[in-house]
Coordinates of C-alpha atoms in Angstrom, one line a residue:
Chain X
X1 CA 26.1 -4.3 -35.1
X2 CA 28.0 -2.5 -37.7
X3 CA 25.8 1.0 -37.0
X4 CA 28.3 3.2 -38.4
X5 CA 31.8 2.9 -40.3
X6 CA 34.2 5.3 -41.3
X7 CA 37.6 5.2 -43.6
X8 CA 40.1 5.9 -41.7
X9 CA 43.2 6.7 -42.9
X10 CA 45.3 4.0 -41.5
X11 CA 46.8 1.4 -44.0
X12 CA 45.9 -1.8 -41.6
X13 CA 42.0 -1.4 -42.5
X14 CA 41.2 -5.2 -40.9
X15 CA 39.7 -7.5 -43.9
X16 CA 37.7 -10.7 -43.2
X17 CA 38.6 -12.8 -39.9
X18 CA 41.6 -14.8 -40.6
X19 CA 40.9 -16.8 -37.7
X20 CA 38.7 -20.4 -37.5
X21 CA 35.5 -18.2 -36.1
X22 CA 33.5 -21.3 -36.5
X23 CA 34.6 -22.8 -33.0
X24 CA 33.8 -19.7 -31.4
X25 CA 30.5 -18.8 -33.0
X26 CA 28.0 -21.9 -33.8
X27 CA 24.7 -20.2 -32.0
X28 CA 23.0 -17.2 -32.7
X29 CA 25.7 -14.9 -33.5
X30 CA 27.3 -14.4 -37.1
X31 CA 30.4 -12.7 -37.6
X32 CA 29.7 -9.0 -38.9
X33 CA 30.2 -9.1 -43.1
X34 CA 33.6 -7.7 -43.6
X35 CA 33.8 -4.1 -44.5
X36 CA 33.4 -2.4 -47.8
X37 CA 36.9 -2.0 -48.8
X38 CA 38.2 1.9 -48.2
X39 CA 37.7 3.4 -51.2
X40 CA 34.0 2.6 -51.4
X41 CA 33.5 4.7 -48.5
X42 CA 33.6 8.6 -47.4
X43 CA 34.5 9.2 -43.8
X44 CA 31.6 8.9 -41.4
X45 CA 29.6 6.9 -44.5
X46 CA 27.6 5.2 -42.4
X47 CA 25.6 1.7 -43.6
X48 CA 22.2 4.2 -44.0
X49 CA 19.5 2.0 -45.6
X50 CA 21.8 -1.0 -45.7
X51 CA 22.7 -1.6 -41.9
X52 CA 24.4 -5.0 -41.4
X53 CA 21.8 -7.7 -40.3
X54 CA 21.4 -7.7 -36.7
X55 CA 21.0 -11.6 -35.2
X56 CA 18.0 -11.2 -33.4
X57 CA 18.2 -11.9 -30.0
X58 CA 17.3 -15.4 -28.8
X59 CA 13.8 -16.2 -27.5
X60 CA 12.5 -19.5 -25.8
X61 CA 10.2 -21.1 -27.7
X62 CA 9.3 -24.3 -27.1
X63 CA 10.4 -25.4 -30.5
X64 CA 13.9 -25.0 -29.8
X65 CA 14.3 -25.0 -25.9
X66 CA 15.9 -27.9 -24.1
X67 CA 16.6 -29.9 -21.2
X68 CA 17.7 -26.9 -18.5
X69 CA 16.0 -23.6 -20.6
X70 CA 19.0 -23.7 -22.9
X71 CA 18.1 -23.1 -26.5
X72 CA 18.6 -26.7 -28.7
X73 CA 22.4 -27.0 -29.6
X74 CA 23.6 -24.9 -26.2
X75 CA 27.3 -26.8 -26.0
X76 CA 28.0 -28.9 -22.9
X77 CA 30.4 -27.1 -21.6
X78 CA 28.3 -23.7 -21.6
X79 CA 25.2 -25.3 -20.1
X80 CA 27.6 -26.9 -17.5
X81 CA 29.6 -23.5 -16.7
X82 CA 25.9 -22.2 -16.2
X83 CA 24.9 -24.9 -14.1
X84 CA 27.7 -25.5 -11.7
X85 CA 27.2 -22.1 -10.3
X86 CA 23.4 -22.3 -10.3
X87 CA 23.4 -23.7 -7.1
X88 CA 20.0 -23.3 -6.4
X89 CA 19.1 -24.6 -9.3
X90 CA 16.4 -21.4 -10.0
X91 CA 17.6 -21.4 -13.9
X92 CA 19.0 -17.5 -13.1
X93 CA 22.4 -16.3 -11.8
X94 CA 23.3 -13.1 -10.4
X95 CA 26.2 -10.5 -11.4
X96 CA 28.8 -13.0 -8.7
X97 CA 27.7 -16.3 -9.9
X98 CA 28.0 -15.0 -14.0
X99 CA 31.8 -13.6 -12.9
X100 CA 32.4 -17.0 -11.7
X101 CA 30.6 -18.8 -14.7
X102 CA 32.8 -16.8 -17.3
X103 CA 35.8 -17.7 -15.3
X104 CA 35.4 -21.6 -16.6
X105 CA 35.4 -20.9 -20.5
X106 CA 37.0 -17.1 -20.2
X107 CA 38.6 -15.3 -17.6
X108 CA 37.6 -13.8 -14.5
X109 CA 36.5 -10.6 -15.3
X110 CA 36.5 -7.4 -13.2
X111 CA 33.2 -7.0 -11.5
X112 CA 32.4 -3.5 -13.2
X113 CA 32.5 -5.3 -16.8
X114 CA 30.6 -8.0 -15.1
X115 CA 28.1 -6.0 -14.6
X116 CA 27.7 -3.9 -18.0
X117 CA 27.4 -7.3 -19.8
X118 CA 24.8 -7.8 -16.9
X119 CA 23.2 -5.2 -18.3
X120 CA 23.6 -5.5 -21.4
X121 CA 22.5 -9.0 -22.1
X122 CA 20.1 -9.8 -19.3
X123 CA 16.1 -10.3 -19.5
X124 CA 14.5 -6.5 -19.8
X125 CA 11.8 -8.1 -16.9
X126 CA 14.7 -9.0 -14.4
X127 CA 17.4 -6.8 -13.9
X128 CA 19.9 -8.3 -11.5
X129 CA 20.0 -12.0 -12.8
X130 CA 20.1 -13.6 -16.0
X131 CA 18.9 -17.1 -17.2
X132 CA 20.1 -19.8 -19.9
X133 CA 18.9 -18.3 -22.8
X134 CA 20.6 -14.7 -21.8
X135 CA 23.8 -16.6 -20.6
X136 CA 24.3 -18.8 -23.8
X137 CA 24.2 -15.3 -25.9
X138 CA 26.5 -13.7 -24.0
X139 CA 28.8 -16.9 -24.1
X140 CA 28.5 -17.2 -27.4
X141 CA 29.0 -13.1 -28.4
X142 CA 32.4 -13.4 -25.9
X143 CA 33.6 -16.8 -27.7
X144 CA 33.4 -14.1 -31.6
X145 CA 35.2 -11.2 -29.6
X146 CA 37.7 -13.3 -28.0
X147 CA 38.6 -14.6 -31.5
X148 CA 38.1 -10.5 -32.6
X149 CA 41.0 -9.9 -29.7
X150 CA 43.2 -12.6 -30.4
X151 CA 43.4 -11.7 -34.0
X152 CA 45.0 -8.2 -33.4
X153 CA 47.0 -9.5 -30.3
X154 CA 49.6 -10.7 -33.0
X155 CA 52.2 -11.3 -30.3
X156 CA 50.0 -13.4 -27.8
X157 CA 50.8 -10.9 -25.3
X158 CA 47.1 -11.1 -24.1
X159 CA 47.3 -6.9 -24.7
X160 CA 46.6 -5.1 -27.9
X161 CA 47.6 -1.3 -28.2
X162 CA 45.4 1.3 -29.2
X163 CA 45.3 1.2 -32.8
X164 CA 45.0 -2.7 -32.9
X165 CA 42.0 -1.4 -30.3
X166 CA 40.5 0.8 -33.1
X167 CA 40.9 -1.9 -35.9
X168 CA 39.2 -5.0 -33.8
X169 CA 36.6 -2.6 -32.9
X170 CA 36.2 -1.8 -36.4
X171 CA 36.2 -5.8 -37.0
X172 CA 33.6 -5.7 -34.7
X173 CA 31.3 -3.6 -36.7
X174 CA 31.8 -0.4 -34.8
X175 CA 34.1 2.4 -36.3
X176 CA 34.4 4.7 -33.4
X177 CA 34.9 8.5 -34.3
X178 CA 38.3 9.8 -33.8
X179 CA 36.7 12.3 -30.9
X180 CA 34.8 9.6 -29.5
X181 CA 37.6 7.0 -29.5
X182 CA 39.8 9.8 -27.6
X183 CA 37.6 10.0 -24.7
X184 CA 36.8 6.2 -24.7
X185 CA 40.4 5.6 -24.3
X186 CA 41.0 8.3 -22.1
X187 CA 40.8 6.1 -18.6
X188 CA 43.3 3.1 -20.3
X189 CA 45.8 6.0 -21.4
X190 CA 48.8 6.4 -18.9
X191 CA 50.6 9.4 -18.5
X192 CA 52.5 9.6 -22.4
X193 CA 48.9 9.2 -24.1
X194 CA 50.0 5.1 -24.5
X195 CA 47.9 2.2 -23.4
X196 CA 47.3 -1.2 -23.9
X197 CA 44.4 -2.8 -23.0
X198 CA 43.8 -6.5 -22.1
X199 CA 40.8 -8.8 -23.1
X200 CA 38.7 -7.6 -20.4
X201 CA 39.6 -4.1 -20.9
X202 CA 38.2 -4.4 -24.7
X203 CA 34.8 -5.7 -23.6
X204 CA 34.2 -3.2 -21.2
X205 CA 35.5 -0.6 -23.9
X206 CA 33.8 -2.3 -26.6
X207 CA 30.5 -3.4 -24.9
X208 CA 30.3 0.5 -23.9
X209 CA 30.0 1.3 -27.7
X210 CA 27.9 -1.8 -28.6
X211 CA 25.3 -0.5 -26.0
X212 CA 25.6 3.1 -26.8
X213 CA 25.3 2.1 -30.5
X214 CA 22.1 -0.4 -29.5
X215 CA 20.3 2.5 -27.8
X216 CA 20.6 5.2 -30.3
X217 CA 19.7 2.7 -33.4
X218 CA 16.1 2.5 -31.2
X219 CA 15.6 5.8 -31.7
X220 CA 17.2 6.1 -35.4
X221 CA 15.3 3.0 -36.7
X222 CA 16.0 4.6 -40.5
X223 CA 19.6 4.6 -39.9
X224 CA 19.8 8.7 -40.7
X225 CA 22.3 8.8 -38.3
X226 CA 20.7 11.2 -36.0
X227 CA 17.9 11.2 -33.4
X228 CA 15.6 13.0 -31.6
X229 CA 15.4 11.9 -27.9
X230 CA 12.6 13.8 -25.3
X231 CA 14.5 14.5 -22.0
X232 CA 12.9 12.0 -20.3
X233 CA 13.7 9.2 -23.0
X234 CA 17.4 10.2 -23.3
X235 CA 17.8 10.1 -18.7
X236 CA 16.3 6.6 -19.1
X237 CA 18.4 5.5 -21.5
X238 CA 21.5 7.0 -20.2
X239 CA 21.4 6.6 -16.2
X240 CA 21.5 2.6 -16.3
X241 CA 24.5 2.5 -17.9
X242 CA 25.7 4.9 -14.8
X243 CA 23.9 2.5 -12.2
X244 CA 25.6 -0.8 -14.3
X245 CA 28.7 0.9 -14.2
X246 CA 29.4 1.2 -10.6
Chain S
X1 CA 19.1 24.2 -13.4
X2 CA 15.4 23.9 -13.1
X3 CA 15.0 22.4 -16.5
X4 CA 12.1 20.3 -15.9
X5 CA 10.0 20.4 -13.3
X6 CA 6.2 18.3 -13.2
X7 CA 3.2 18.2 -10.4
X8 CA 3.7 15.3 -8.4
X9 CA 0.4 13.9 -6.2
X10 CA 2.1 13.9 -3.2
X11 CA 1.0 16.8 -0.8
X12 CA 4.7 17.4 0.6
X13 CA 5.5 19.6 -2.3
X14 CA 8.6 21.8 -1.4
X15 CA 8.3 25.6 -0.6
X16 CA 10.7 27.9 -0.3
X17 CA 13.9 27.0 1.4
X18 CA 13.4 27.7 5.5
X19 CA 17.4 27.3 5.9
X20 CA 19.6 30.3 6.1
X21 CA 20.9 29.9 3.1
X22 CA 22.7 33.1 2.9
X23 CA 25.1 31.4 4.8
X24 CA 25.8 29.0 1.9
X25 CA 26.1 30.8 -1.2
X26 CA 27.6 34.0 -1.6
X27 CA 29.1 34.0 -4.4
X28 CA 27.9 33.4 -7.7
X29 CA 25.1 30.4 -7.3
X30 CA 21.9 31.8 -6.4
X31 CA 19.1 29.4 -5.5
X32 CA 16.9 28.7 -8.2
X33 CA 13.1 30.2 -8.0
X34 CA 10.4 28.2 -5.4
X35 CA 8.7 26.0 -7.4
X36 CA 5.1 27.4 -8.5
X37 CA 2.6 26.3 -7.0
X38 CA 1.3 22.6 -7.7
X39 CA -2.3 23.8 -8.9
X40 CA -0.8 25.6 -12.0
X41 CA 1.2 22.9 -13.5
X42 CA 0.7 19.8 -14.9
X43 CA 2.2 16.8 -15.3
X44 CA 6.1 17.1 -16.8
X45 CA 5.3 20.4 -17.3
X46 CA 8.4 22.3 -18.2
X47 CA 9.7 26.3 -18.3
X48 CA 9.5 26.2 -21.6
X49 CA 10.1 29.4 -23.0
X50 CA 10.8 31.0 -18.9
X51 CA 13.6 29.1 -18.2
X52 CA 14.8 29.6 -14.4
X53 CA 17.9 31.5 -14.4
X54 CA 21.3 29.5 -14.2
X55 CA 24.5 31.1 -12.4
X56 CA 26.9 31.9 -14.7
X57 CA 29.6 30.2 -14.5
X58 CA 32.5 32.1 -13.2
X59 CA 35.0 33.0 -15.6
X60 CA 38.4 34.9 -14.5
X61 CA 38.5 38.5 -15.6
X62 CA 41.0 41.0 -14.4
X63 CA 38.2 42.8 -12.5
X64 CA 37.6 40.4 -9.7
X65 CA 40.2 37.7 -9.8
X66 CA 41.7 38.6 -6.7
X67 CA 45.2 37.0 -5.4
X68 CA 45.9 33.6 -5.7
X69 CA 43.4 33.1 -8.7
X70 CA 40.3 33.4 -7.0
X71 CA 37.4 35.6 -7.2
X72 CA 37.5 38.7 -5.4
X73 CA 35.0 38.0 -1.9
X74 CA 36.0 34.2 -2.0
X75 CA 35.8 33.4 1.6
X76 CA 39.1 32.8 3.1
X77 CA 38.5 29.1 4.7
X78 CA 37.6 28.2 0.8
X79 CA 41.0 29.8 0.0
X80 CA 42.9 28.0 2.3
X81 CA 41.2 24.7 1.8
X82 CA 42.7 24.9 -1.9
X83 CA 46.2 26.5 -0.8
X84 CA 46.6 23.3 1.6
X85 CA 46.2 20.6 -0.8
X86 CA 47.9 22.1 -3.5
X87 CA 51.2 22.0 -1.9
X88 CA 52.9 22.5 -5.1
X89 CA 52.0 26.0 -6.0
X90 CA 50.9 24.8 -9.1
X91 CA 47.6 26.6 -8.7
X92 CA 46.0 23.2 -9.9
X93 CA 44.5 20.2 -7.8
X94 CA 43.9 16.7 -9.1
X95 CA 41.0 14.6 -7.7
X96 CA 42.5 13.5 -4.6
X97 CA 43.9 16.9 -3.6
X98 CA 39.9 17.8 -4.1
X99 CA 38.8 14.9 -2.1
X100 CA 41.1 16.3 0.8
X101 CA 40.2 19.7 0.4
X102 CA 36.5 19.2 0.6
X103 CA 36.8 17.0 3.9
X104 CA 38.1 20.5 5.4
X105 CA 34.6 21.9 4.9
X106 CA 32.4 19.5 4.2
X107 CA 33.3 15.6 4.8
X108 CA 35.8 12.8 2.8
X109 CA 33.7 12.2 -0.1
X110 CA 33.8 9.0 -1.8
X111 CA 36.4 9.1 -5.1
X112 CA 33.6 8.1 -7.5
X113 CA 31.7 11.1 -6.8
X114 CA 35.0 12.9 -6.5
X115 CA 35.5 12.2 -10.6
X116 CA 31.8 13.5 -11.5
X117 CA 32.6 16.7 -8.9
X118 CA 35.6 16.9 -11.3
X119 CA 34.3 16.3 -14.2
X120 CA 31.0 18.9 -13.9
X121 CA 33.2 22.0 -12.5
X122 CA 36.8 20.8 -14.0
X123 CA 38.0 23.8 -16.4
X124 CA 37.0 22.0 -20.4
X125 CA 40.8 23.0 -21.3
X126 CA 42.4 20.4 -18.4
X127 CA 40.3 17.4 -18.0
X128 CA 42.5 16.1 -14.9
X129 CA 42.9 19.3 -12.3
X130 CA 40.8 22.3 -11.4
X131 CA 42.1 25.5 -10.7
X132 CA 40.9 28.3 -8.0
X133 CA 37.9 29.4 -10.1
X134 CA 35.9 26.1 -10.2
X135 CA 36.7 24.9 -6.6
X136 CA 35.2 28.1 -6.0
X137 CA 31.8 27.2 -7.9
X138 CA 32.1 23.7 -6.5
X139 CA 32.6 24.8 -2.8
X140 CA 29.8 27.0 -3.3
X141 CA 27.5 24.4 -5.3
X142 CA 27.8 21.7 -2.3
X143 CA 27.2 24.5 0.4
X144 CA 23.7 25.3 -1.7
X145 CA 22.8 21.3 -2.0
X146 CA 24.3 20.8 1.8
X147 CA 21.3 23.5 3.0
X148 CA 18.9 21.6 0.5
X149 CA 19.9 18.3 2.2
X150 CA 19.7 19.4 5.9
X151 CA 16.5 21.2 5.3
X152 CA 14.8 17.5 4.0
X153 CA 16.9 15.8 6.8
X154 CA 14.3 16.5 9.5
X155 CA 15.8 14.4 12.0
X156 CA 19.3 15.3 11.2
X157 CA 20.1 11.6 11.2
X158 CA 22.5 12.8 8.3
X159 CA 20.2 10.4 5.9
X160 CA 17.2 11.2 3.4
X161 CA 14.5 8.6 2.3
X162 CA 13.4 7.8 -1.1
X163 CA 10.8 10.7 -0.8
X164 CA 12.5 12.8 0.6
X165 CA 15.5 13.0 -2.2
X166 CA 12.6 13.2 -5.0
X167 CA 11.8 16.8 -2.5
X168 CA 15.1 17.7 -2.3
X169 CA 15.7 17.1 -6.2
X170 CA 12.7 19.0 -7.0
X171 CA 14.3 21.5 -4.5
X172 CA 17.3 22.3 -6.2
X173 CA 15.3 22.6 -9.5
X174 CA 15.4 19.0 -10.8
X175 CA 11.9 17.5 -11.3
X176 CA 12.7 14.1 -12.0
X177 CA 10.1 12.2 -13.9
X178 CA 9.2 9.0 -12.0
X179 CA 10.3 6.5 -14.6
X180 CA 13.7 8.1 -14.4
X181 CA 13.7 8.2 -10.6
X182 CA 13.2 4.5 -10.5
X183 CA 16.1 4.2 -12.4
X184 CA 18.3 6.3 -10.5
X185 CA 17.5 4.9 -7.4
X186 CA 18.1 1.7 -8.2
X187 CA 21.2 1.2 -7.0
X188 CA 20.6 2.5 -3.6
X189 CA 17.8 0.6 -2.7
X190 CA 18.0 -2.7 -0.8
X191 CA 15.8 -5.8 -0.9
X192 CA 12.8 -4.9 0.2
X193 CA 12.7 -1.5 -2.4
X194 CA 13.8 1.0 0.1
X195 CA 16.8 3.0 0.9
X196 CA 18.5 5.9 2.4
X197 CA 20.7 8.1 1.1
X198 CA 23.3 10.3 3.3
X199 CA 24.9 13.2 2.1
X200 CA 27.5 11.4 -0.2
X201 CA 24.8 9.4 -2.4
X202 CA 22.9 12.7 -2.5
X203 CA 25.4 14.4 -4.3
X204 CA 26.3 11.7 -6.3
X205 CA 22.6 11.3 -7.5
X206 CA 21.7 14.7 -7.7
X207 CA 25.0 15.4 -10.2
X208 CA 24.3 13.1 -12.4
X209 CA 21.1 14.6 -12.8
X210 CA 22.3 17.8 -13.1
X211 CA 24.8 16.6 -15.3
X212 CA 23.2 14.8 -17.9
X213 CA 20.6 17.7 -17.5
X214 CA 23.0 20.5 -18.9
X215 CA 24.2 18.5 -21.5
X216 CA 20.7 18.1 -22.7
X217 CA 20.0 21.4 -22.7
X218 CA 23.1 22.6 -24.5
X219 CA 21.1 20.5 -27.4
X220 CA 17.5 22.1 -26.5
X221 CA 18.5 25.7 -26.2
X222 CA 14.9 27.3 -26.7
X223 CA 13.5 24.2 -24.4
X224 CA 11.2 22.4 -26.3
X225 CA 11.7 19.3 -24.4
X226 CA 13.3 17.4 -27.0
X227 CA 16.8 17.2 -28.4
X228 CA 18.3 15.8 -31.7
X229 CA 21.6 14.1 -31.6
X230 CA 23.9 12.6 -34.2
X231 CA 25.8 9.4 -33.3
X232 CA 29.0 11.1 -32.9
X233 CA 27.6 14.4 -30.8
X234 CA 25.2 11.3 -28.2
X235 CA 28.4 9.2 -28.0
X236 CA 30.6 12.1 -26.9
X237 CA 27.9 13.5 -24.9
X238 CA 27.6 10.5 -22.7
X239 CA 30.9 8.6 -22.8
X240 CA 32.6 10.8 -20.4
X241 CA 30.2 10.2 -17.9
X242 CA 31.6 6.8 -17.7
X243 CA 35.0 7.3 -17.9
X244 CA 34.9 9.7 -15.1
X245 CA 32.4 7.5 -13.3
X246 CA 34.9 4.8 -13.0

């Protein structure tokens, strides 16, 4: 995470997570470091030569794979969430069953975000299902922006507005351009240029940006900030995020 | 359009189109030159250097904008198509004006590829209407792709197969590589890897492809096949794509 930064002007620049993370995130996902403070940083500075470390993206390995394909110290309740909708018991659920899994420890989330963290999180060799070790990520990534979300939602409204949007994204490790932030906003905005967005809005929003982000940093592994993509290479990295969106 | 073309094995490569297709465009979108022939190119081979020539896009001038805001020799079934949906005056539709105004000449398409219509031919200052000038270029754009369509449509079952729409792409100046293909026809395809796609879907496909093909080349002007993008310029290329895609 945490590809680029920028300073932004705004006075409520988020600091470290005020919030007990530590029931949220106890797998394979750290909480982003906290960002430089403001004055250390230009606008657009982005983290070139020292990008935040990245936690690498669990693998089975027979040293830390238990019972079920869940990776050792998978909580009960996440292995159970998988496993009551695993009916067949094949170890993989599709896009339905995962909305339906998330609804246990989450929310029932639209289908469309549903399926961009299907895409986003699942098993490059199988796209339409994901297994233990795929849905224990995801879980786990949800339970650190949940606790993200809640943090700015300082009235328990289950909404944040569009600033508190920019600073959790910025939390988050992704400090969206001004022009980029305009047109990501641009579907949640109602007629006066004001939104709110609830929790499921700010994945789908967010997991756009963390995907977008993921894809370039392939192709800028020397964090320049800038990439050269053949036209081939950029349709293939752009078109499933079309077909996931649907 | 015509950006990339490549020599495909397969011996049905198209010709020039056998469909009147005077009847179609008459305005400013000519059809793009007939593919050379197969023996001369090779794999992914691209115009660089003899791009095909793209339509202008039309631009009102005091010279040919002729009452009403269109340009002069718009047909006047394309007129009235826009004068009946926009029952304000306003000289502006939004996208479900357009959806009804394109089910007078062509059929009710579906609002998803309503917003990428929109968002390809929409007028860059006012992101939610279009005004007399594009509906023009988009009336006259689906009359082109509705010749390409009916002329791969052989039984006029009002459906093309997998092969066919990688024809009818190629057709229209779009030589999508295969990888990308996969990709794009993922989401049509049922369980047993094939799929048809009626008139609808074709657009739909064949937009996206000529969308994120324009915006490519805006960043390859002397077609080299390659592109560089910063993080800021690839996040604002592709974001709106999704939000209008929604």
């Amino acid at each position: 995470m945490g590809f680029s930064r920028y300073n932004s002007s705004h006075s409520t620049a988020p600091s470290a997570p005020e919030l007990p993370l530590e029931s949220y995130v106890h797998q394979q996902h750290q909480p982003p470091p906290p960002p430089p403070p403001p004055q250390q940083q230009n606008q657009y500075q982005s983290y070139y030569g020292h990008p935040p470390p990245e936690p690498a993206p669990p693998r089975p390995s027979s040293s830390y794979v238990q019972s079920g394909g869940f990776p050792a110290g998978t909580r009960s309740d996440v292995v159970r969430a998988f496993q009551m909708v695993d009916k067949d018991g094949s170890g993989f659920i599709d896009e339905h069953e995962l909305q339906q899994a998330l609804s246990s420890g989450y929310q029932r989330f639209n289908l469309r975000t549903i399926r961009l963290l299907m895409f986003l999180f699942k098993n490059p060799y199988d796209s339409h299902r994901i297994g233990p070790v795929e849905f224990a990520a995801l879980w786990s990534c949800l339970g650190y922006w949940r606790a993200i979300f809640e943090r700015f939602d300082k009235d328990r409204s289950g909404r944040i507005d569009l600033m508190e949007l920019r600073d959790a994204l910025y939390s988050l490790g992704y400090a969206v351009p001004p022009p980029v932030f305009q047109l990501l906003i641009s579907k949640y905005e109602n007629g006066s240029g004001k939104a709110e967005l609830d929790f499921d809005s700010f994945v789908e929003c967010g997991m756009i940006v963390k995907g977008l982000t993921d894809k370039f940093k392939e192709k800028d592994k020397r964090y320049t900030g800038s990439a050269t993509f053949s036209y081939d290479s950029f349709l293939c990295m752009v078109i499933p995020f079309l077909v996931s969106y649907d």
